[in-house]
Amino acid sequence: MHLSSRQDYVSISFAGQGSGSYNNSKQWRRQSCWRKWKQLSRLQRSLILFILVLLFICGIASYPSVTEHLRGLTGGKQDTASDSILGPFVPFVLPEPAKQGPPPLPELTSQRKLSNKRGPPVLQNRLQKKGNASETVVEDRAADSKKEGEEKGVISWRGAVIDTDEATEGTKNGENKEDAPANREVKTSKDLESSWLEAVQEAFRHAWKGYKEFAWGHDELRPISKSYSEWFGLGLTLIDALDTMWILDLKEEFEEAKSWVATELTFNKNVDVNLFESTIRILGGLLSTYHLTGDTLFLDKAKDIGSRLMPAFNTPSKIPYSDVNIGKGIAHPPRWTSDSTVAEVTSIQLEFRELSRLTQEPQYQAAVAEVMKQVHKLDGKLDGLVPMFINTNNGQFTHQGIYTLGARADSYYEYLLKQWIQGGKKENQLLEDYLQAIEGVKKNLLQKSSPNGLTFVGELSHGQFSPKMDHLVCFLPGTLALGAHNGLPADHMDLAKELMETCYQMYIQMETGLSPEIVHFNMHQGSTRDIDVKLADRHNLLRPETVESLFYLHRLTKDHKYQDWGWEILQNFEKYTKVSSGGYTSINNVRDPEYPSPRDKMESFFLGETLKYFYLLFSNNTNLISLDQYVFNTEAHPLPIWPSTA
Ligand code: DMJ
């Protein structure tokens, strides 16, 4: 049927102003409209009715989002970051060079408000849930966002899970969902992550600036005197920092360091080096950088230093000497003793084992395995806890009766677990020794402080307990958490969390918010504060252990409070240890914010470990050095977990 053109279009004409008289009475308008309506064809009327019904339905459907939008404009939280681009911040472990200049150090934003109360004698009452500002904020935020997520049918960033489809740039069909409240939440978290990561990059650049200007090619920067100190004369800071630069996406800095390694670094030098320190910092740093970059320059250098360290194992007992002259190939103990430190001879295994695997030369692995075999069998342990010294002539423990998780014993425990992980969890003896040692810690060294019941690891000296804890012990929460992640008892994770809290308190209780080297815990009833610091122990060497453990705890629990704690600590490093001309300095007195008394030294581990762990802590990308693919040596150099050959 052919329809006339009149019926093809809906044409409505109203009485215009040019109709002569203007009658705007209600009755006239009603009659006029009705007349017009009657003049329309049936099709026209049906179409108009259809459109009206359609408009009505659309209006009802869009009502909630319109009101939500209006609420946001009038009373709701402003999201100033809503223009930024969503997307992954850090590509896995092979980032592209950073092209832009350093952004300004970000201030803490209102989205993640932290407690910054500190200072004795009052312990911050995060321990007594109610008075805990920081924790309350974090918990409330988590609860709020979870509720919000549930109501809106999305899972928000604080609700533990992020819908990754939502968190990527744009949408599948190109539709822009920028204004959706759920996306604003995700972007807020991304922005915060980016700004904290940038702050770490900036800190690294600042440290590097000092090293480059005043200490280039030397072991350590002395930032106050704008000079350097030499330990082994091998560019220790530069080598220790190589993989940090790679992981932090600082390719320009990495390239200049690499060219120094290629053209200047030589191990053919008449210098005495400490076996342990050069293994964990130099051999470990080179092996790790080789794995991250695939550049054989670093493997060649690793082989060179590894083979030059081997004379250390030429001892009557095969327990290595502490020192080697890498130019002459002669090793010796320190001048005053024929003892070596237990932690030193048992914390070189990850590196030498990996060197054997890469080179297919078994002598490296054999030498360090022999040490483990002997230590495993030795008398003089207490429930798996080892003394601090071992004699290189007879291979026996010396100075027996003193047990600590701090200096001279610490990384023995760390490397039991990590060797087991590195080798694919097959070497049961290592696991047994580790598990026994942790039970030994619980039985002999674990106590609670007064008045707030902080769990701490003390020391035992000939049966006498001392409530002394080195900052070095703060590696333990991270190691315990790593063990639990690898299938060890869940109560290891519980203990990790308790000790993590204690290590954080060791910072936050100090007037500078930085931990001293050693603390003493009060245990007697009626104490007014949990932590005491002796005059001689008030220094801070920019050590990494607490930040390291915060990284593990955050990575493995996903609890963002650990990132918040880390951010607080980073700010305190910025405030009290940053030297304006470049670099950061260790300080003498963490209890004097007016004059923390700089020591004029930036340890290589500040770049090798502390800043790297800050970066990994603030990154939410679990693939950035996955803990299922890498194991960190005790100097924070990631080495691969061996692929299973089974
Ligand atoms: C680093 O050299 C290593 O982490 C080592 O295991 C302990 N001491 C420093 C950092 O504190």
XYZ file of C-alpha atoms and ligand atoms in Angstrom:
657
model
C 0.000 0.000 0.000
C 1.312 3.436 -0.914
C 1.128 6.010 1.820
C 0.770 9.648 0.947
C 3.590 12.001 1.868
C 1.298 13.685 4.406
C 1.146 10.464 6.300
C 4.922 9.939 6.136
C 5.730 12.909 8.366
C 4.391 14.186 11.599
C 3.694 17.817 11.057
C 2.291 19.879 13.855
C 1.554 23.535 13.404
C 0.619 25.790 16.296
C -1.295 29.020 16.152
C 1.478 31.553 15.708
C 1.794 35.090 16.924
C 0.810 36.281 13.516
C -2.718 34.994 13.936
C -3.957 38.388 14.983
C -5.355 38.362 18.458
C -3.469 36.824 21.318
C -5.692 34.713 23.562
C -3.766 32.840 26.236
C -6.675 31.754 28.394
C -6.457 28.215 29.771
C -9.722 27.202 28.130
C -8.652 28.507 24.721
C -5.359 26.673 24.959
C -7.109 23.444 25.946
C -9.592 23.726 23.064
C -6.930 24.678 20.586
C -4.695 21.734 21.536
C -7.577 19.347 21.393
C -8.543 20.672 17.966
C -5.022 20.194 16.715
C -4.836 16.699 18.156
C -8.077 15.765 16.401
C -6.692 17.047 13.124
C -3.800 14.579 13.274
C -3.964 11.257 11.490
C -4.085 8.058 13.514
C -0.487 7.254 12.631
C 0.674 10.696 13.759
C -1.154 10.336 17.044
C 0.252 6.863 17.614
C 3.774 8.080 16.920
C 3.457 10.989 19.343
C 2.098 8.730 22.043
C 4.909 6.245 21.438
C 7.540 8.993 21.756
C 5.988 10.296 24.953
C 5.931 6.828 26.515
C 9.553 6.315 25.461
C 10.630 9.615 27.033
C 8.820 8.714 30.225
C 10.614 5.350 30.505
C 14.040 6.919 29.820
C 13.378 9.551 32.463
C 12.664 6.932 35.110
C 15.699 4.858 34.163
C 18.177 7.734 34.301
C 16.910 9.219 37.566
C 19.439 7.580 39.991
C 22.542 8.483 38.014
C 21.365 12.045 37.542
C 20.754 12.493 41.248
C 24.096 10.820 42.016
C 25.798 13.242 39.659
C 24.060 16.207 41.226
C 24.971 15.016 44.722
C 28.595 14.771 43.617
C 28.508 18.322 42.339
C 26.915 19.791 45.389
C 27.931 17.970 48.534
C 30.030 14.917 47.698
C 33.815 14.371 47.758
C 35.504 16.140 44.883
C 37.741 13.902 42.878
C 40.353 16.212 41.512
C 42.145 13.349 39.876
C 39.317 12.336 37.645
C 41.063 13.477 34.474
C 44.015 11.206 34.698
C 44.405 8.178 32.515
C 43.717 4.719 33.782
C 46.185 2.027 32.999
C 49.053 -0.010 34.293
C 51.689 2.147 35.907
C 54.682 -0.107 35.761
C 55.269 -2.696 33.114
C 56.565 -5.869 34.728
C 60.314 -6.059 35.106
C 61.494 -4.607 31.837
C 60.394 -0.991 31.991
C 61.044 1.629 29.363
C 63.257 4.612 30.149
C 61.674 7.392 32.158
C 61.664 10.409 29.841
C 60.161 13.101 32.017
C 61.854 15.175 34.658
C 61.234 14.413 38.297
C 57.801 15.377 39.569
C 57.534 17.254 42.872
C 57.396 15.145 45.992
C 53.709 14.591 46.603
C 52.044 15.660 49.795
C 49.908 13.159 51.586
C 46.427 13.536 50.184
C 43.223 13.499 52.093
C 42.304 10.166 50.547
C 44.924 8.379 52.635
C 45.199 10.413 55.806
C 47.740 8.976 58.195
C 48.449 9.331 61.815
C 51.715 11.100 62.343
C 51.661 11.061 66.097
C 54.855 9.918 67.574
C 57.262 10.234 70.406
C 57.618 8.766 73.823
C 56.503 8.302 76.462
C 53.082 7.572 75.049
C 52.883 4.595 72.790
C 50.556 5.266 69.951
C 47.470 3.368 70.735
C 47.071 1.572 67.497
C 47.577 -1.359 69.798
C 44.391 -0.464 71.636
C 42.128 -0.386 68.672
C 39.976 2.617 69.556
C 42.587 5.284 69.867
C 44.385 4.302 66.740
C 43.994 7.141 64.301
C 45.799 5.633 61.378
C 44.363 2.199 61.659
C 40.904 3.547 62.249
C 41.087 5.601 59.097
C 42.328 2.666 57.089
C 39.748 0.304 58.489
C 36.902 2.763 58.126
C 37.942 3.483 54.595
C 38.036 -0.200 53.809
C 34.587 -0.693 55.309
C 33.139 2.347 53.540
C 34.420 1.444 50.155
C 33.351 -2.166 50.535
C 29.821 -1.066 51.426
C 29.830 1.419 48.570
C 31.017 -1.297 46.206
C 28.328 -3.679 47.312
C 25.627 -1.058 46.890
C 26.758 -0.143 43.418
C 27.461 -3.671 42.339
C 31.164 -2.953 41.808
C 34.183 -3.909 43.843
C 36.132 -0.845 44.768
C 39.873 -0.534 45.369
C 39.620 -0.710 49.133
C 37.222 -3.606 48.891
C 40.224 -5.856 48.307
C 39.457 -6.664 44.687
C 39.480 -4.418 41.661
C 37.623 -5.367 38.554
C 40.570 -5.236 36.195
C 38.368 -4.621 33.170
C 37.146 -1.465 34.843
C 40.654 -0.400 35.744
C 41.965 -0.275 32.216
C 41.943 2.630 29.863
C 38.631 3.107 28.057
C 36.185 0.261 27.617
C 35.862 -2.649 25.275
C 33.563 -0.808 22.853
C 35.397 2.478 23.228
C 32.670 3.953 25.346
C 33.954 6.429 27.911
C 33.005 5.503 31.458
C 35.011 8.296 33.106
C 32.178 9.602 35.202
C 31.183 6.338 36.807
C 31.813 6.614 40.560
C 33.409 3.173 40.627
C 36.023 4.321 38.110
C 36.786 7.395 40.158
C 37.601 5.158 43.134
C 39.963 3.018 41.078
C 41.682 6.059 39.632
C 42.186 7.530 43.074
C 44.080 4.455 44.119
C 46.085 4.476 40.894
C 46.981 8.116 41.371
C 48.126 7.504 44.900
C 50.207 4.553 43.800
C 51.769 6.615 41.019
C 52.600 9.523 43.264
C 54.223 7.316 45.891
C 56.219 5.450 43.268
C 57.332 8.746 41.793
C 58.404 9.888 45.253
C 60.691 6.865 45.502
C 62.089 7.513 42.024
C 62.736 11.072 43.029
C 64.478 9.974 46.232
C 66.656 7.655 44.186
C 67.516 10.438 41.729
C 68.481 12.660 44.623
C 70.701 9.985 46.147
C 72.207 9.293 42.733
C 72.894 12.964 42.139
C 75.086 13.078 45.247
C 76.829 9.837 44.372
C 77.439 10.960 40.811
C 78.802 14.367 41.710
C 80.959 13.483 44.679
C 81.612 9.744 44.742
C 81.359 8.424 41.204
C 83.013 5.008 40.883
C 83.834 4.877 44.604
C 82.263 2.726 47.266
C 80.152 5.124 49.320
C 79.053 8.729 49.236
C 79.871 11.063 52.124
C 77.153 13.581 51.376
C 77.930 16.198 54.021
C 81.597 16.564 53.185
C 80.765 16.045 49.494
C 83.314 13.294 49.202
C 83.468 9.521 49.344
C 84.768 6.620 51.367
C 86.417 3.485 50.084
C 85.810 0.004 51.499
C 86.788 -2.384 48.734
C 87.431 0.200 46.033
C 84.987 -1.441 43.649
C 82.227 1.115 43.116
C 80.071 -0.675 45.677
C 77.122 1.735 45.645
C 76.968 1.749 41.873
C 76.906 -2.048 41.615
C 74.494 -2.449 44.512
C 72.124 0.018 42.831
C 72.089 -1.447 39.308
C 68.980 -3.602 39.589
C 67.219 -0.944 41.665
C 67.556 1.479 38.754
C 66.172 -1.135 36.415
C 63.216 -1.926 38.632
C 62.522 1.774 39.300
C 62.430 2.445 35.578
C 65.425 4.796 35.737
C 66.982 3.726 32.482
C 69.061 6.823 31.891
C 70.818 6.393 35.225
C 71.066 2.678 34.579
C 72.786 3.234 31.240
C 75.435 5.529 32.698
C 76.120 3.020 35.471
C 76.278 0.184 32.976
C 78.847 1.978 30.886
C 80.986 2.429 34.006
C 80.748 -1.317 34.659
C 81.714 -2.018 31.051
C 84.657 0.359 30.907
C 85.937 0.943 34.445
C 85.086 -1.967 36.694
C 87.903 -4.408 37.224
C 88.316 -7.030 39.914
C 91.963 -7.519 39.121
C 92.933 -5.355 42.062
C 95.161 -5.874 45.042
C 92.388 -5.328 47.591
C 91.026 -7.266 50.530
C 87.294 -7.748 50.383
C 84.927 -9.270 52.881
C 83.587 -12.526 51.417
C 80.026 -12.048 52.674
C 79.660 -8.363 51.837
C 81.116 -8.684 48.365
C 79.019 -11.783 47.671
C 75.679 -10.285 48.673
C 76.300 -6.834 47.199
C 78.541 -7.391 44.173
C 77.994 -10.987 43.075
C 74.310 -10.800 44.022
C 73.863 -7.412 42.335
C 75.527 -8.543 39.098
C 73.614 -11.824 38.897
C 70.324 -10.106 39.522
C 71.021 -7.403 36.934
C 71.954 -10.091 34.431
C 68.617 -11.809 34.985
C 66.584 -8.623 34.707
C 68.344 -7.246 31.644
C 69.637 -10.349 29.885
C 72.911 -8.488 29.310
C 75.857 -10.894 29.504
C 78.195 -8.089 30.576
C 76.834 -8.612 34.075
C 77.152 -12.383 33.954
C 80.768 -12.113 32.842
C 81.514 -9.759 35.709
C 79.692 -12.062 38.119
C 81.826 -15.015 37.012
C 84.951 -12.938 37.445
C 84.220 -11.856 41.020
C 82.785 -15.279 41.938
C 85.932 -17.117 40.892
C 88.131 -14.556 42.665
C 86.260 -15.161 45.916
C 86.774 -18.929 45.872
C 90.150 -18.933 47.726
C 88.162 -18.042 50.853
C 87.071 -21.677 51.060
C 90.648 -22.997 51.239
C 90.644 -23.517 54.993
C 91.343 -26.594 57.136
C 87.632 -26.933 57.909
C 86.210 -25.683 54.588
C 84.372 -23.043 56.591
C 85.467 -19.954 54.660
C 87.676 -17.140 55.879
C 86.087 -13.747 56.177
C 88.478 -11.922 53.831
C 89.965 -12.462 50.399
C 92.494 -10.514 48.405
C 90.840 -10.747 45.003
C 93.954 -9.615 43.130
C 96.370 -12.049 44.761
C 93.917 -14.893 45.318
C 94.819 -15.186 48.988
C 92.273 -15.457 51.782
C 92.664 -14.931 55.500
C 90.661 -14.461 58.691
C 90.588 -11.105 60.452
C 93.882 -10.242 62.183
C 92.562 -10.826 65.703
C 90.855 -14.235 65.301
C 90.526 -17.362 63.186
C 86.750 -17.253 63.582
C 84.223 -16.349 60.954
C 80.732 -15.033 61.600
C 77.983 -17.647 61.322
C 75.618 -15.386 59.376
C 78.417 -14.537 56.951
C 79.389 -18.096 56.051
C 75.755 -19.215 55.745
C 74.449 -16.262 53.725
C 76.426 -16.600 50.520
C 74.639 -19.718 49.323
C 71.918 -18.232 47.108
C 74.519 -16.407 45.047
C 77.089 -19.204 44.652
C 74.401 -21.777 43.894
C 73.013 -19.530 41.175
C 76.492 -18.954 39.768
C 76.945 -22.713 39.412
C 73.580 -23.108 37.741
C 74.370 -20.381 35.202
C 77.939 -21.436 34.476
C 77.383 -25.168 34.815
C 80.497 -25.176 36.984
C 79.703 -27.102 40.170
C 82.526 -25.866 42.405
C 80.671 -22.769 43.608
C 77.611 -24.660 44.748
C 79.726 -27.459 46.218
C 81.724 -25.031 48.376
C 78.692 -23.375 49.951
C 76.754 -26.625 50.288
C 79.624 -28.031 52.340
C 79.252 -25.145 54.790
C 75.538 -25.829 55.197
C 76.171 -29.528 55.657
C 78.634 -28.895 58.458
C 76.573 -26.269 60.232
C 73.571 -28.570 60.100
C 75.455 -31.234 62.049
C 77.198 -29.032 64.599
C 76.735 -29.239 68.340
C 76.077 -26.059 70.224
C 72.681 -25.114 68.833
C 69.752 -24.391 71.080
C 66.462 -25.595 69.622
C 67.742 -24.786 66.143
C 69.266 -21.441 67.156
C 72.929 -20.967 66.257
C 75.777 -19.174 68.059
C 77.396 -16.196 66.355
C 80.895 -17.470 65.518
C 82.447 -20.498 63.877
C 86.120 -21.442 63.770
C 87.739 -21.828 60.376
C 90.336 -24.324 61.659
C 88.181 -26.873 63.461
C 84.788 -25.956 62.045
C 83.186 -25.703 65.516
C 80.978 -22.972 66.928
C 82.828 -20.643 69.298
C 81.639 -18.116 71.896
C 78.781 -20.475 72.540
C 75.745 -19.713 74.644
C 74.716 -16.449 72.986
C 71.671 -16.565 70.714
C 70.270 -13.692 68.705
C 68.303 -13.057 65.534
C 70.304 -9.850 65.127
C 73.847 -9.088 64.002
C 76.060 -12.087 63.138
C 73.233 -14.635 63.056
C 70.298 -12.959 61.264
C 70.611 -14.071 57.670
C 71.476 -17.690 58.610
C 67.745 -18.121 59.267
C 66.747 -16.090 56.217
C 68.886 -18.227 53.893
C 67.615 -21.547 55.251
C 64.164 -20.644 53.981
C 65.300 -18.899 50.823
C 67.610 -21.684 49.661
C 64.739 -24.092 50.115
C 62.541 -21.833 47.961
C 65.274 -21.192 45.392
C 65.786 -24.923 44.853
C 62.124 -25.664 44.316
C 61.280 -26.708 47.907
C 63.022 -30.051 47.651
C 65.904 -29.728 50.107
C 64.177 -30.968 53.227
C 67.131 -30.494 55.524
C 67.037 -26.752 54.950
C 63.326 -26.676 55.657
C 63.681 -28.753 58.811
C 66.444 -26.506 60.136
C 64.320 -23.438 59.402
C 61.183 -24.784 61.052
C 63.131 -25.916 64.082
C 64.791 -22.524 64.388
C 61.461 -20.689 64.296
C 60.207 -22.958 67.064
C 63.431 -22.129 68.910
C 62.720 -18.416 68.506
C 59.213 -18.854 69.878
C 60.411 -20.893 72.831
C 63.492 -18.913 73.836
C 63.471 -15.421 72.395
C 59.890 -14.242 72.019
C 58.456 -11.961 74.698
C 55.898 -9.184 75.121
C 56.652 -5.672 76.239
C 54.924 -3.625 78.884
C 52.595 -1.758 79.005
C 51.307 -2.386 75.481
C 52.272 -5.958 74.844
C 54.417 -5.536 71.738
C 55.778 -8.886 70.610
C 59.545 -8.752 70.264
C 62.543 -11.020 69.713
C 65.131 -10.667 72.448
C 68.492 -12.351 72.989
C 69.764 -15.123 75.211
C 73.175 -15.043 76.856
C 74.119 -18.146 78.826
C 70.547 -18.743 79.836
C 69.882 -15.087 80.667
C 67.207 -13.360 78.583
C 67.896 -9.822 77.414
C 65.038 -7.714 75.970
C 67.404 -6.230 73.379
C 66.420 -6.210 69.719
C 68.513 -4.985 66.803
C 66.793 -3.229 63.939
C 68.371 -5.984 61.858
C 65.840 -8.435 63.376
C 63.114 -6.635 61.441
C 63.915 -8.830 58.451
C 62.056 -11.575 60.314
C 58.422 -10.527 59.719
C 59.074 -10.577 55.980
C 60.811 -13.937 56.066
C 58.048 -15.479 58.192
C 55.420 -14.144 55.800
C 57.328 -15.534 52.828
C 57.447 -18.932 54.510
C 53.716 -18.900 55.177
C 53.151 -17.952 51.531
C 55.125 -21.044 50.585
C 52.962 -23.387 52.613
C 54.565 -23.180 56.053
C 52.286 -22.975 59.120
C 49.754 -20.165 59.162
C 50.848 -19.109 62.627
C 54.101 -17.920 61.025
C 52.004 -15.262 59.330
C 50.342 -14.336 62.619
C 53.737 -13.879 64.215
C 54.929 -11.927 61.169
C 52.088 -9.448 61.626
C 52.790 -8.998 65.327
C 56.502 -8.420 64.762
C 55.759 -6.068 61.890
C 53.753 -3.902 64.247
C 56.684 -3.877 66.675
C 59.173 -2.850 64.000
C 56.855 -0.055 62.926
C 56.604 1.088 66.541
C 60.407 1.191 66.697
C 60.162 4.006 64.149
C 57.094 5.818 65.187
C 57.947 5.987 68.869
C 61.058 8.014 68.120
C 60.975 11.788 67.876
C 62.248 11.698 64.294
C 60.012 8.771 63.351
C 63.135 6.791 62.457
C 64.251 3.643 64.231
C 67.453 3.458 66.227
C 69.958 0.688 65.571
C 69.046 -1.183 68.769
C 66.125 -0.958 71.180
C 65.428 -2.415 74.604
C 61.889 -3.391 75.517
C 60.452 -2.910 78.957
C 58.966 -6.027 80.469
C 58.241 -5.118 84.070
C 54.792 -4.227 85.297
C 54.256 -0.522 85.707
C 56.496 0.550 82.828
C 55.270 3.738 81.258
C 56.720 3.038 77.842
C 57.512 -0.068 75.850
C 60.748 0.994 74.183
C 63.988 2.361 75.615
C 67.044 3.369 73.638
C 70.550 3.520 75.049
C 72.687 6.529 74.189
C 75.094 4.487 72.110
C 72.280 2.910 70.047
C 70.544 6.023 68.784
C 71.908 5.981 65.272
C 70.080 5.125 62.074
C 72.087 3.852 59.117
C 69.261 4.048 56.531
C 68.794 0.323 56.964
C 66.208 -1.571 54.944
C 64.863 -4.385 57.158
C 61.574 -2.813 58.238
C 60.749 -1.558 54.759
C 61.681 -4.988 53.414
C 59.218 -6.667 55.756
C 56.536 -4.080 54.991
C 56.941 -5.031 51.342
C 56.406 -8.732 52.048
C 53.512 -8.108 54.397
C 51.738 -5.857 51.928
C 52.446 -8.072 48.937
C 51.212 -11.178 50.737
C 48.272 -9.821 52.762
C 47.181 -6.962 50.458
C 46.624 -4.868 53.574
C 47.272 -1.270 52.560
C 48.126 -0.205 56.076
C 51.638 -1.491 55.431
C 51.955 0.931 52.519
C 50.719 3.740 54.740
C 53.344 2.881 57.342
C 56.023 2.793 54.682
C 54.969 6.168 53.348
C 55.249 7.612 56.824
C 58.767 6.208 57.172
C 59.828 7.492 53.755
C 58.708 10.971 54.704
C 60.816 10.787 57.847
C 63.865 9.757 55.836
C 63.164 12.744 53.610
C 62.868 15.062 56.560
C 65.844 14.014 58.652
C 68.377 12.361 56.374
C 68.174 14.160 53.035
C 71.185 16.321 52.204
C 70.322 19.232 49.948
C 73.372 18.984 47.695
C 72.589 15.350 46.939
C 72.355 12.079 48.815
C 71.003 10.924 52.159
C 73.023 10.518 55.306
C 72.925 8.119 58.207
C 72.332 9.984 61.466
C 73.562 9.696 65.050
C 70.463 10.546 67.018
C 66.947 9.525 66.090
C 65.687 11.106 69.305
C 66.637 14.659 68.435
C 64.590 16.129 65.617
C 66.316 19.472 66.077
C 69.732 18.030 65.477
C 69.754 14.389 64.379
C 73.496 14.769 63.869
C 74.439 13.538 60.407
C 77.124 10.856 60.213
C 78.122 11.833 56.695
C 77.674 8.440 55.083
C 75.212 6.951 52.628
C 75.474 3.173 52.839
C 75.253 1.315 49.555
C 72.271 -0.660 50.845
C 70.178 2.505 50.934
C 70.117 2.365 47.140
C 70.463 -1.384 46.834
C 67.775 -2.281 49.327
C 65.895 0.455 51.157
C 64.692 2.420 48.131
C 64.029 -0.740 46.139
C 61.826 -2.155 48.879
C 60.005 1.182 49.183
C 59.218 1.028 45.487
C 58.069 -2.567 45.591
C 56.010 -1.822 48.710
C 54.158 1.031 47.010
C 53.548 -0.853 43.796
C 50.351 -2.861 43.636
C 51.675 -4.823 40.696
C 52.343 -8.283 42.071
C 54.119 -9.206 38.854
C 56.809 -6.651 39.519
C 59.378 -9.171 40.791
C 56.865 -11.882 41.567
C 57.546 -13.745 44.798
C 56.633 -16.934 42.969
C 59.401 -16.386 40.442
C 62.149 -14.661 42.389
C 63.777 -14.925 45.755
C 65.588 -11.861 47.109
C 69.066 -12.311 48.477
C 69.831 -10.610 51.767
C 70.880 -7.456 49.906
C 67.539 -7.259 48.028
C 68.870 -8.606 44.753
C 66.233 -10.827 43.165
C 67.448 -14.199 41.893
C 65.239 -16.622 40.010
C 63.558 -19.567 41.688
C 64.909 -22.513 39.768
C 62.573 -24.034 37.257
C 61.441 -27.493 38.256
C 63.288 -30.245 36.390
C 60.932 -32.929 37.659
C 72.732 -5.386 54.356
O 74.015 -5.433 53.895
C 72.097 -6.740 54.333
O 70.725 -6.606 54.412
C 72.564 -7.626 55.434
O 71.893 -8.842 55.465
C 72.382 -6.949 56.763
N 72.952 -5.645 56.780
C 72.717 -4.744 55.699
C 71.507 -3.869 55.845
O 71.156 -3.510 57.077
